[in-house]
mmCIF file of C-alpha atoms and ligand atoms in Angstrom:
data_model
loop_
_atom_site.group_PDB
_atom_site.id
_atom_site.type_symbol
_atom_site.label_atom_id
_atom_site.label_comp_id
_atom_site.label_asym_id
_atom_site.label_seq_id
_atom_site.Cartn_x
_atom_site.Cartn_y
_atom_site.Cartn_z
ATOM 1 C CA UNK A 20 -23.310 7.909 8.569
ATOM 2 C CA UNK A 21 -22.772 4.227 8.002
ATOM 3 C CA UNK A 22 -19.408 2.809 9.016
ATOM 4 C CA UNK A 23 -17.818 -0.632 9.257
ATOM 5 C CA UNK A 24 -16.489 -0.554 12.796
ATOM 6 C CA UNK A 25 -13.895 -3.054 13.958
ATOM 7 C CA UNK A 26 -15.331 -3.850 17.377
ATOM 8 C CA UNK A 27 -12.995 -6.648 18.274
ATOM 9 C CA UNK A 28 -10.782 -9.251 16.627
ATOM 10 C CA UNK A 29 -12.663 -10.935 13.763
ATOM 11 C CA UNK A 30 -15.695 -8.764 14.412
ATOM 12 C CA UNK A 31 -16.545 -5.882 12.118
ATOM 13 C CA UNK A 32 -20.026 -4.371 12.393
ATOM 14 C CA UNK A 33 -21.685 -2.082 9.860
ATOM 15 C CA UNK A 34 -23.667 0.472 11.829
ATOM 16 C CA UNK A 35 -24.815 4.072 12.132
ATOM 17 C CA UNK A 36 -22.324 6.391 13.810
ATOM 18 C CA UNK A 37 -22.126 10.168 14.132
ATOM 19 C CA UNK A 38 -20.559 12.074 11.263
ATOM 20 C CA UNK A 39 -17.413 13.506 12.887
ATOM 21 C CA UNK A 40 -17.309 17.246 13.613
ATOM 22 C CA UNK A 41 -14.410 19.228 12.248
ATOM 23 C CA UNK A 42 -12.512 22.130 13.787
ATOM 24 C CA UNK A 43 -10.931 25.043 11.926
ATOM 25 C CA UNK A 44 -7.804 23.069 11.026
ATOM 26 C CA UNK A 45 -9.500 19.824 9.905
ATOM 27 C CA UNK A 46 -11.527 18.741 6.925
ATOM 28 C CA UNK A 47 -14.219 16.216 6.129
ATOM 29 C CA UNK A 48 -14.001 13.919 3.109
ATOM 30 C CA UNK A 49 -16.852 11.922 1.666
ATOM 31 C CA UNK A 50 -15.360 8.492 0.959
ATOM 32 C CA UNK A 51 -16.077 7.350 -2.589
ATOM 33 C CA UNK A 52 -13.774 4.311 -2.625
ATOM 34 C CA UNK A 53 -11.644 2.505 -0.045
ATOM 35 C CA UNK A 54 -9.623 -0.542 -1.018
ATOM 36 C CA UNK A 55 -8.933 -3.451 1.316
ATOM 37 C CA UNK A 56 -5.223 -3.792 2.115
ATOM 38 C CA UNK A 57 -3.550 -6.999 3.248
ATOM 39 C CA UNK A 58 -2.751 -5.134 6.461
ATOM 40 C CA UNK A 59 -6.500 -4.501 7.044
ATOM 41 C CA UNK A 60 -6.997 -8.253 7.001
ATOM 42 C CA UNK A 61 -4.100 -8.725 9.417
ATOM 43 C CA UNK A 62 -5.574 -6.089 11.758
ATOM 44 C CA UNK A 63 -8.984 -7.778 11.517
ATOM 45 C CA UNK A 64 -7.576 -11.200 12.323
ATOM 46 C CA UNK A 65 -4.658 -10.495 14.628
ATOM 47 C CA UNK A 66 -4.968 -6.898 15.819
ATOM 48 C CA UNK A 67 -2.236 -4.264 15.814
ATOM 49 C CA UNK A 68 -0.680 -2.349 18.705
ATOM 50 C CA UNK A 69 -1.575 0.923 16.955
ATOM 51 C CA UNK A 70 -5.274 0.031 16.509
ATOM 52 C CA UNK A 71 -7.527 0.182 19.557
ATOM 53 C CA UNK A 72 -11.041 -1.128 18.840
ATOM 54 C CA UNK A 73 -13.652 0.061 18.425
ATOM 55 C CA UNK A 74 -12.056 1.738 15.394
ATOM 56 C CA UNK A 75 -12.871 2.343 11.748
ATOM 57 C CA UNK A 76 -9.957 0.969 9.737
ATOM 58 C CA UNK A 77 -9.125 1.271 5.996
ATOM 59 C CA UNK A 78 -6.410 3.516 4.573
ATOM 60 C CA UNK A 79 -6.498 3.210 0.766
ATOM 61 C CA UNK A 80 -9.005 5.986 0.275
ATOM 62 C CA UNK A 81 -10.317 8.297 -2.425
ATOM 63 C CA UNK A 82 -13.116 10.795 -2.021
ATOM 64 C CA UNK A 83 -14.233 14.369 -2.211
ATOM 65 C CA UNK A 84 -13.762 17.191 0.250
ATOM 66 C CA UNK A 85 -17.144 18.261 1.634
ATOM 67 C CA UNK A 86 -16.186 20.522 4.547
ATOM 68 C CA UNK A 87 -13.048 22.570 5.178
ATOM 69 C CA UNK A 88 -12.002 24.291 8.410
ATOM 70 C CA UNK A 89 -11.540 28.058 8.176
ATOM 71 C CA UNK A 90 -7.765 27.823 8.760
ATOM 72 C CA UNK A 91 -7.091 25.063 6.207
ATOM 73 C CA UNK A 92 -4.992 26.182 3.277
ATOM 74 C CA UNK A 93 -4.606 24.381 -0.032
ATOM 75 C CA UNK A 94 -7.937 22.522 -0.104
ATOM 76 C CA UNK A 95 -11.503 23.556 -0.874
ATOM 77 C CA UNK A 96 -14.928 21.936 -0.927
ATOM 78 C CA UNK A 97 -15.286 19.834 -4.071
ATOM 79 C CA UNK A 98 -11.614 18.835 -4.342
ATOM 80 C CA UNK A 99 -11.184 15.191 -5.310
ATOM 81 C CA UNK A 100 -8.444 13.600 -3.204
ATOM 82 C CA UNK A 101 -6.467 10.378 -2.808
ATOM 83 C CA UNK A 102 -5.495 9.617 0.788
ATOM 84 C CA UNK A 103 -2.793 7.237 2.014
ATOM 85 C CA UNK A 104 -1.940 5.766 5.394
ATOM 86 C CA UNK A 105 1.146 7.045 7.242
ATOM 87 C CA UNK A 106 0.918 10.527 8.730
ATOM 88 C CA UNK A 107 4.243 12.107 9.719
ATOM 89 C CA UNK A 108 4.242 13.687 13.187
ATOM 90 C CA UNK A 109 5.950 16.676 11.574
ATOM 91 C CA UNK A 110 8.269 17.208 14.515
ATOM 92 C CA UNK A 111 10.841 14.425 14.840
ATOM 93 C CA UNK A 112 14.123 14.262 12.945
ATOM 94 C CA UNK A 113 12.717 11.746 10.435
ATOM 95 C CA UNK A 114 9.565 13.661 9.672
ATOM 96 C CA UNK A 115 11.418 16.940 9.305
ATOM 97 C CA UNK A 116 13.703 15.290 6.768
ATOM 98 C CA UNK A 117 10.878 13.919 4.632
ATOM 99 C CA UNK A 118 11.235 10.353 5.930
ATOM 100 C CA UNK A 119 7.948 10.123 7.812
ATOM 101 C CA UNK A 120 7.707 6.370 7.291
ATOM 102 C CA UNK A 121 10.518 6.060 9.870
ATOM 103 C CA UNK A 122 8.691 8.180 12.446
ATOM 104 C CA UNK A 123 8.730 6.600 15.909
ATOM 105 C CA UNK A 124 5.153 7.673 16.654
ATOM 106 C CA UNK A 125 4.028 6.284 13.310
ATOM 107 C CA UNK A 126 0.537 7.761 13.127
ATOM 108 C CA UNK A 127 -1.646 6.363 10.365
ATOM 109 C CA UNK A 128 -5.146 6.715 9.018
ATOM 110 C CA UNK A 129 -7.094 3.554 9.784
ATOM 111 C CA UNK A 130 -4.785 2.889 12.744
ATOM 112 C CA UNK A 131 -4.672 5.548 15.487
ATOM 113 C CA UNK A 132 -6.870 7.819 13.322
ATOM 114 C CA UNK A 133 -10.293 6.680 12.022
ATOM 115 C CA UNK A 134 -10.111 5.231 8.508
ATOM 116 C CA UNK A 135 -12.041 4.954 5.295
ATOM 117 C CA UNK A 136 -14.479 2.081 5.790
ATOM 118 C CA UNK A 137 -17.192 4.696 6.363
ATOM 119 C CA UNK A 138 -19.210 7.237 4.409
ATOM 120 C CA UNK A 139 -17.074 10.087 5.712
ATOM 121 C CA UNK A 140 -13.567 10.384 7.101
ATOM 122 C CA UNK A 141 -12.296 13.360 9.065
ATOM 123 C CA UNK A 142 -8.764 14.491 8.353
ATOM 124 C CA UNK A 143 -7.421 15.960 11.593
ATOM 125 C CA UNK A 144 -5.049 18.969 11.692
ATOM 126 C CA UNK A 145 -1.868 16.883 11.610
ATOM 127 C CA UNK A 146 -3.151 14.889 8.613
ATOM 128 C CA UNK A 147 -4.201 18.034 6.749
ATOM 129 C CA UNK A 148 -0.763 19.591 7.342
ATOM 130 C CA UNK A 149 1.589 16.658 6.894
ATOM 131 C CA UNK A 150 -0.451 13.644 5.761
ATOM 132 C CA UNK A 151 -0.589 11.818 2.441
ATOM 133 C CA UNK A 152 -3.529 13.761 1.003
ATOM 134 C CA UNK A 153 -3.246 14.581 -2.691
ATOM 135 C CA UNK A 154 -5.603 16.219 -5.153
ATOM 136 C CA UNK A 155 -6.432 14.101 -8.179
ATOM 137 C CA UNK A 156 -7.618 15.095 -11.618
ATOM 138 C CA UNK A 157 -11.202 14.689 -12.781
ATOM 139 C CA UNK A 158 -10.433 11.936 -15.271
ATOM 140 C CA UNK A 159 -9.113 9.531 -12.633
ATOM 141 C CA UNK A 160 -11.827 7.345 -11.121
ATOM 142 C CA UNK A 161 -12.137 7.130 -7.345
ATOM 143 C CA UNK A 162 -11.566 3.372 -7.560
ATOM 144 C CA UNK A 163 -8.256 3.925 -9.358
ATOM 145 C CA UNK A 164 -7.247 6.744 -7.021
ATOM 146 C CA UNK A 165 -7.824 4.536 -3.968
ATOM 147 C CA UNK A 166 -4.884 2.458 -5.213
ATOM 148 C CA UNK A 167 -2.494 5.423 -5.026
ATOM 149 C CA UNK A 168 -1.316 4.264 -1.594
ATOM 150 C CA UNK A 169 -0.292 0.684 -2.513
ATOM 151 C CA UNK A 170 1.101 1.972 -5.822
ATOM 152 C CA UNK A 171 3.236 4.483 -3.917
ATOM 153 C CA UNK A 172 4.555 1.641 -1.712
ATOM 154 C CA UNK A 173 5.591 -0.230 -4.861
ATOM 155 C CA UNK A 174 7.275 2.801 -6.470
ATOM 156 C CA UNK A 175 9.125 3.499 -3.229
ATOM 157 C CA UNK A 176 10.181 -0.156 -2.962
ATOM 158 C CA UNK A 177 11.631 -0.228 -6.468
ATOM 159 C CA UNK A 178 13.377 3.116 -6.020
ATOM 160 C CA UNK A 179 14.981 1.880 -2.787
ATOM 161 C CA UNK A 180 16.038 -1.264 -4.685
ATOM 162 C CA UNK A 181 17.858 1.086 -7.086
ATOM 163 C CA UNK A 182 16.322 -0.656 -10.080
ATOM 164 C CA UNK A 183 18.321 0.404 -13.119
ATOM 165 C CA UNK A 184 17.798 0.365 -16.887
ATOM 166 C CA UNK A 185 18.178 -3.036 -18.500
ATOM 167 C CA UNK A 186 18.222 -4.990 -15.269
ATOM 168 C CA UNK A 187 16.514 -8.310 -14.587
ATOM 169 C CA UNK A 188 13.896 -8.320 -11.840
ATOM 170 C CA UNK A 189 12.236 -11.205 -10.014
ATOM 171 C CA UNK A 190 8.933 -10.590 -8.247
ATOM 172 C CA UNK A 191 7.865 -13.414 -5.945
ATOM 173 C CA UNK A 192 4.077 -13.330 -5.582
ATOM 174 C CA UNK A 193 1.508 -12.156 -8.137
ATOM 175 C CA UNK A 194 -1.034 -10.591 -5.812
ATOM 176 C CA UNK A 195 -2.060 -6.946 -6.259
ATOM 177 C CA UNK A 196 1.346 -5.634 -5.097
ATOM 178 C CA UNK A 197 3.252 -8.181 -7.178
ATOM 179 C CA UNK A 198 1.333 -7.196 -10.317
ATOM 180 C CA UNK A 199 1.933 -3.501 -9.670
ATOM 181 C CA UNK A 200 5.639 -4.161 -9.058
ATOM 182 C CA UNK A 201 5.903 -6.126 -12.319
ATOM 183 C CA UNK A 202 4.248 -3.409 -14.377
ATOM 184 C CA UNK A 203 6.265 -0.646 -12.692
ATOM 185 C CA UNK A 204 9.515 -2.556 -13.243
ATOM 186 C CA UNK A 205 8.882 -2.454 -16.986
ATOM 187 C CA UNK A 206 8.021 1.251 -16.845
ATOM 188 C CA UNK A 207 11.244 1.876 -14.902
ATOM 189 C CA UNK A 208 13.307 0.178 -17.589
ATOM 190 C CA UNK A 209 13.818 -3.422 -16.491
ATOM 191 C CA UNK A 210 14.732 -5.610 -19.435
ATOM 192 C CA UNK A 211 13.354 -8.834 -18.007
ATOM 193 C CA UNK A 212 10.632 -9.208 -15.390
ATOM 194 C CA UNK A 213 10.135 -12.676 -13.968
ATOM 195 C CA UNK A 214 7.140 -13.215 -11.700
ATOM 196 C CA UNK A 215 6.348 -16.368 -9.769
ATOM 197 C CA UNK A 216 3.180 -17.470 -8.053
ATOM 198 C CA UNK A 217 1.847 -20.655 -6.476
ATOM 199 C CA UNK A 218 -1.898 -20.202 -6.891
ATOM 200 C CA UNK A 219 -3.017 -20.927 -10.471
ATOM 201 C CA UNK A 220 -5.940 -18.530 -10.197
ATOM 202 C CA UNK A 221 -3.643 -15.624 -9.392
ATOM 203 C CA UNK A 222 -1.271 -16.716 -12.120
ATOM 204 C CA UNK A 223 -4.104 -16.446 -14.643
ATOM 205 C CA UNK A 224 -4.898 -12.906 -13.471
ATOM 206 C CA UNK A 225 -1.229 -11.958 -13.560
ATOM 207 C CA UNK A 226 -1.083 -12.657 -17.296
ATOM 208 C CA UNK A 227 -2.696 -9.260 -17.869
ATOM 209 C CA UNK A 228 0.329 -7.523 -16.397
ATOM 210 C CA UNK A 229 3.690 -6.974 -17.997
ATOM 211 C CA UNK A 230 5.871 -9.788 -16.697
ATOM 212 C CA UNK A 231 8.016 -11.326 -19.436
ATOM 213 C CA UNK A 232 8.095 -14.701 -17.724
ATOM 214 C CA UNK A 233 5.500 -16.173 -15.390
ATOM 215 C CA UNK A 234 6.596 -19.107 -13.272
ATOM 216 C CA UNK A 235 3.986 -21.448 -11.856
ATOM 217 C CA UNK A 236 5.814 -22.215 -8.626
ATOM 218 C CA UNK A 237 3.548 -25.129 -7.762
ATOM 219 C CA UNK A 238 4.542 -26.877 -10.984
ATOM 220 C CA UNK A 239 8.178 -26.106 -11.595
ATOM 221 C CA UNK A 240 11.331 -25.396 -9.620
ATOM 222 C CA UNK A 241 11.395 -21.636 -9.148
ATOM 223 C CA UNK A 242 15.110 -21.324 -8.341
ATOM 224 C CA UNK A 243 16.258 -23.450 -11.296
ATOM 225 C CA UNK A 244 14.024 -21.569 -13.703
ATOM 226 C CA UNK A 245 15.226 -18.123 -12.602
ATOM 227 C CA UNK A 246 18.857 -19.187 -12.890
ATOM 228 C CA UNK A 247 18.144 -20.585 -16.351
ATOM 229 C CA UNK A 248 16.464 -17.346 -17.441
ATOM 230 C CA UNK A 249 19.361 -15.224 -16.162
ATOM 231 C CA UNK A 250 22.266 -17.161 -17.654
ATOM 232 C CA UNK A 251 23.013 -18.821 -14.307
ATOM 233 C CA UNK A 252 23.785 -15.481 -12.616
ATOM 234 C CA UNK A 253 20.507 -14.595 -10.923
ATOM 235 C CA UNK A 254 18.504 -11.377 -11.073
ATOM 236 C CA UNK A 255 19.743 -7.854 -10.335
ATOM 237 C CA UNK A 256 16.735 -7.131 -8.132
ATOM 238 C CA UNK A 257 14.517 -9.618 -6.280
ATOM 239 C CA UNK A 258 11.351 -8.423 -4.544
ATOM 240 C CA UNK A 259 9.342 -10.666 -2.228
ATOM 241 C CA UNK A 260 5.716 -9.615 -2.629
ATOM 242 C CA UNK A 261 4.423 -12.412 -0.457
ATOM 243 C CA UNK A 262 4.809 -13.210 3.207
ATOM 244 C CA UNK A 263 5.879 -16.885 3.149
ATOM 245 C CA UNK A 264 9.196 -17.628 4.818
ATOM 246 C CA UNK A 265 10.156 -19.853 1.898
ATOM 247 C CA UNK A 266 9.876 -16.885 -0.475
ATOM 248 C CA UNK A 267 12.240 -14.804 1.662
ATOM 249 C CA UNK A 268 14.768 -17.652 1.730
ATOM 250 C CA UNK A 269 14.528 -18.411 -1.971
ATOM 251 C CA UNK A 270 15.006 -14.728 -2.801
ATOM 252 C CA UNK A 271 18.595 -15.115 -1.592
ATOM 253 C CA UNK A 272 19.151 -18.022 -3.978
ATOM 254 C CA UNK A 273 18.091 -16.186 -7.126
ATOM 255 C CA UNK A 274 19.846 -12.836 -6.665
ATOM 256 C CA UNK A 275 22.996 -12.051 -8.607
ATOM 257 C CA UNK A 276 26.246 -11.210 -6.835
ATOM 258 C CA UNK A 277 26.012 -7.529 -5.842
ATOM 259 C CA UNK A 278 22.262 -7.650 -6.591
ATOM 260 C CA UNK A 279 19.580 -6.299 -4.276
ATOM 261 C CA UNK A 280 16.857 -8.193 -2.389
ATOM 262 C CA UNK A 281 13.834 -6.261 -1.215
ATOM 263 C CA UNK A 282 11.830 -7.937 1.555
ATOM 264 C CA UNK A 283 8.827 -5.908 0.508
ATOM 265 C CA UNK A 284 6.147 -5.135 3.031
ATOM 266 C CA UNK A 285 3.269 -2.750 2.638
ATOM 267 C CA UNK A 286 1.405 -0.997 5.345
HETATM 268 ZN ZN1 ZN B 30 -2.283 -0.513 2.421
HETATM 269 ZN ZN1 ZN B 31 7.845 11.918 13.336
#
């Protein structure tokens, strides 16, 4: 098969590699779409202690099951699946309580386990049993399904922020996660969604999403504008969907008393 193999920092090579064999508890998925996460770019540029090159990275995957081990239950050849990143170890206190993202071992597809920048990805026994592998319906495209993982991060982030009906939300950053967070905030009942962004190109794209107010942070004072839009009180929930230190600091200036700030970070 063809795979994009991260051979070293800043060096990814597309080449022929063996299609992985599966055992009776694993399965093989033909990758039909794999999105590029911000964390893939960080791994490519700066490395990650959990990624040991040469490795195939990529963890926002959708595809179809083409081979199933004889002991695998719940999946069959032909199933269309969306696959995420973190794989619970299944044994520690966190994983046994459904909080695998706190697992100390912190296995993930595209990290310790080979990822989706390849024609096929093998799902090992632990991934088949505990991993984020979900069947999808036939009317969902593979490209859309590949975004299940970042979308799940955004849903989780807003749930942990305890976003309530009628609340005002500020999303700092209108990249892919910021746009998903804005749209989800409306779906979850926010009354006012304010999104800010420095780059004008991204701001243009963000217009398609559901923010009520878009702030061009390179042109106007973000803090003043949010306070003006929230009657001087600040927002109930502020989510930083960008990595700049300034954004994290400013988040504290635009949150209401007893509000919640989410320093959002996706895997
Ligand atoms: Zn990701
Ligand atoms: Zn664990």
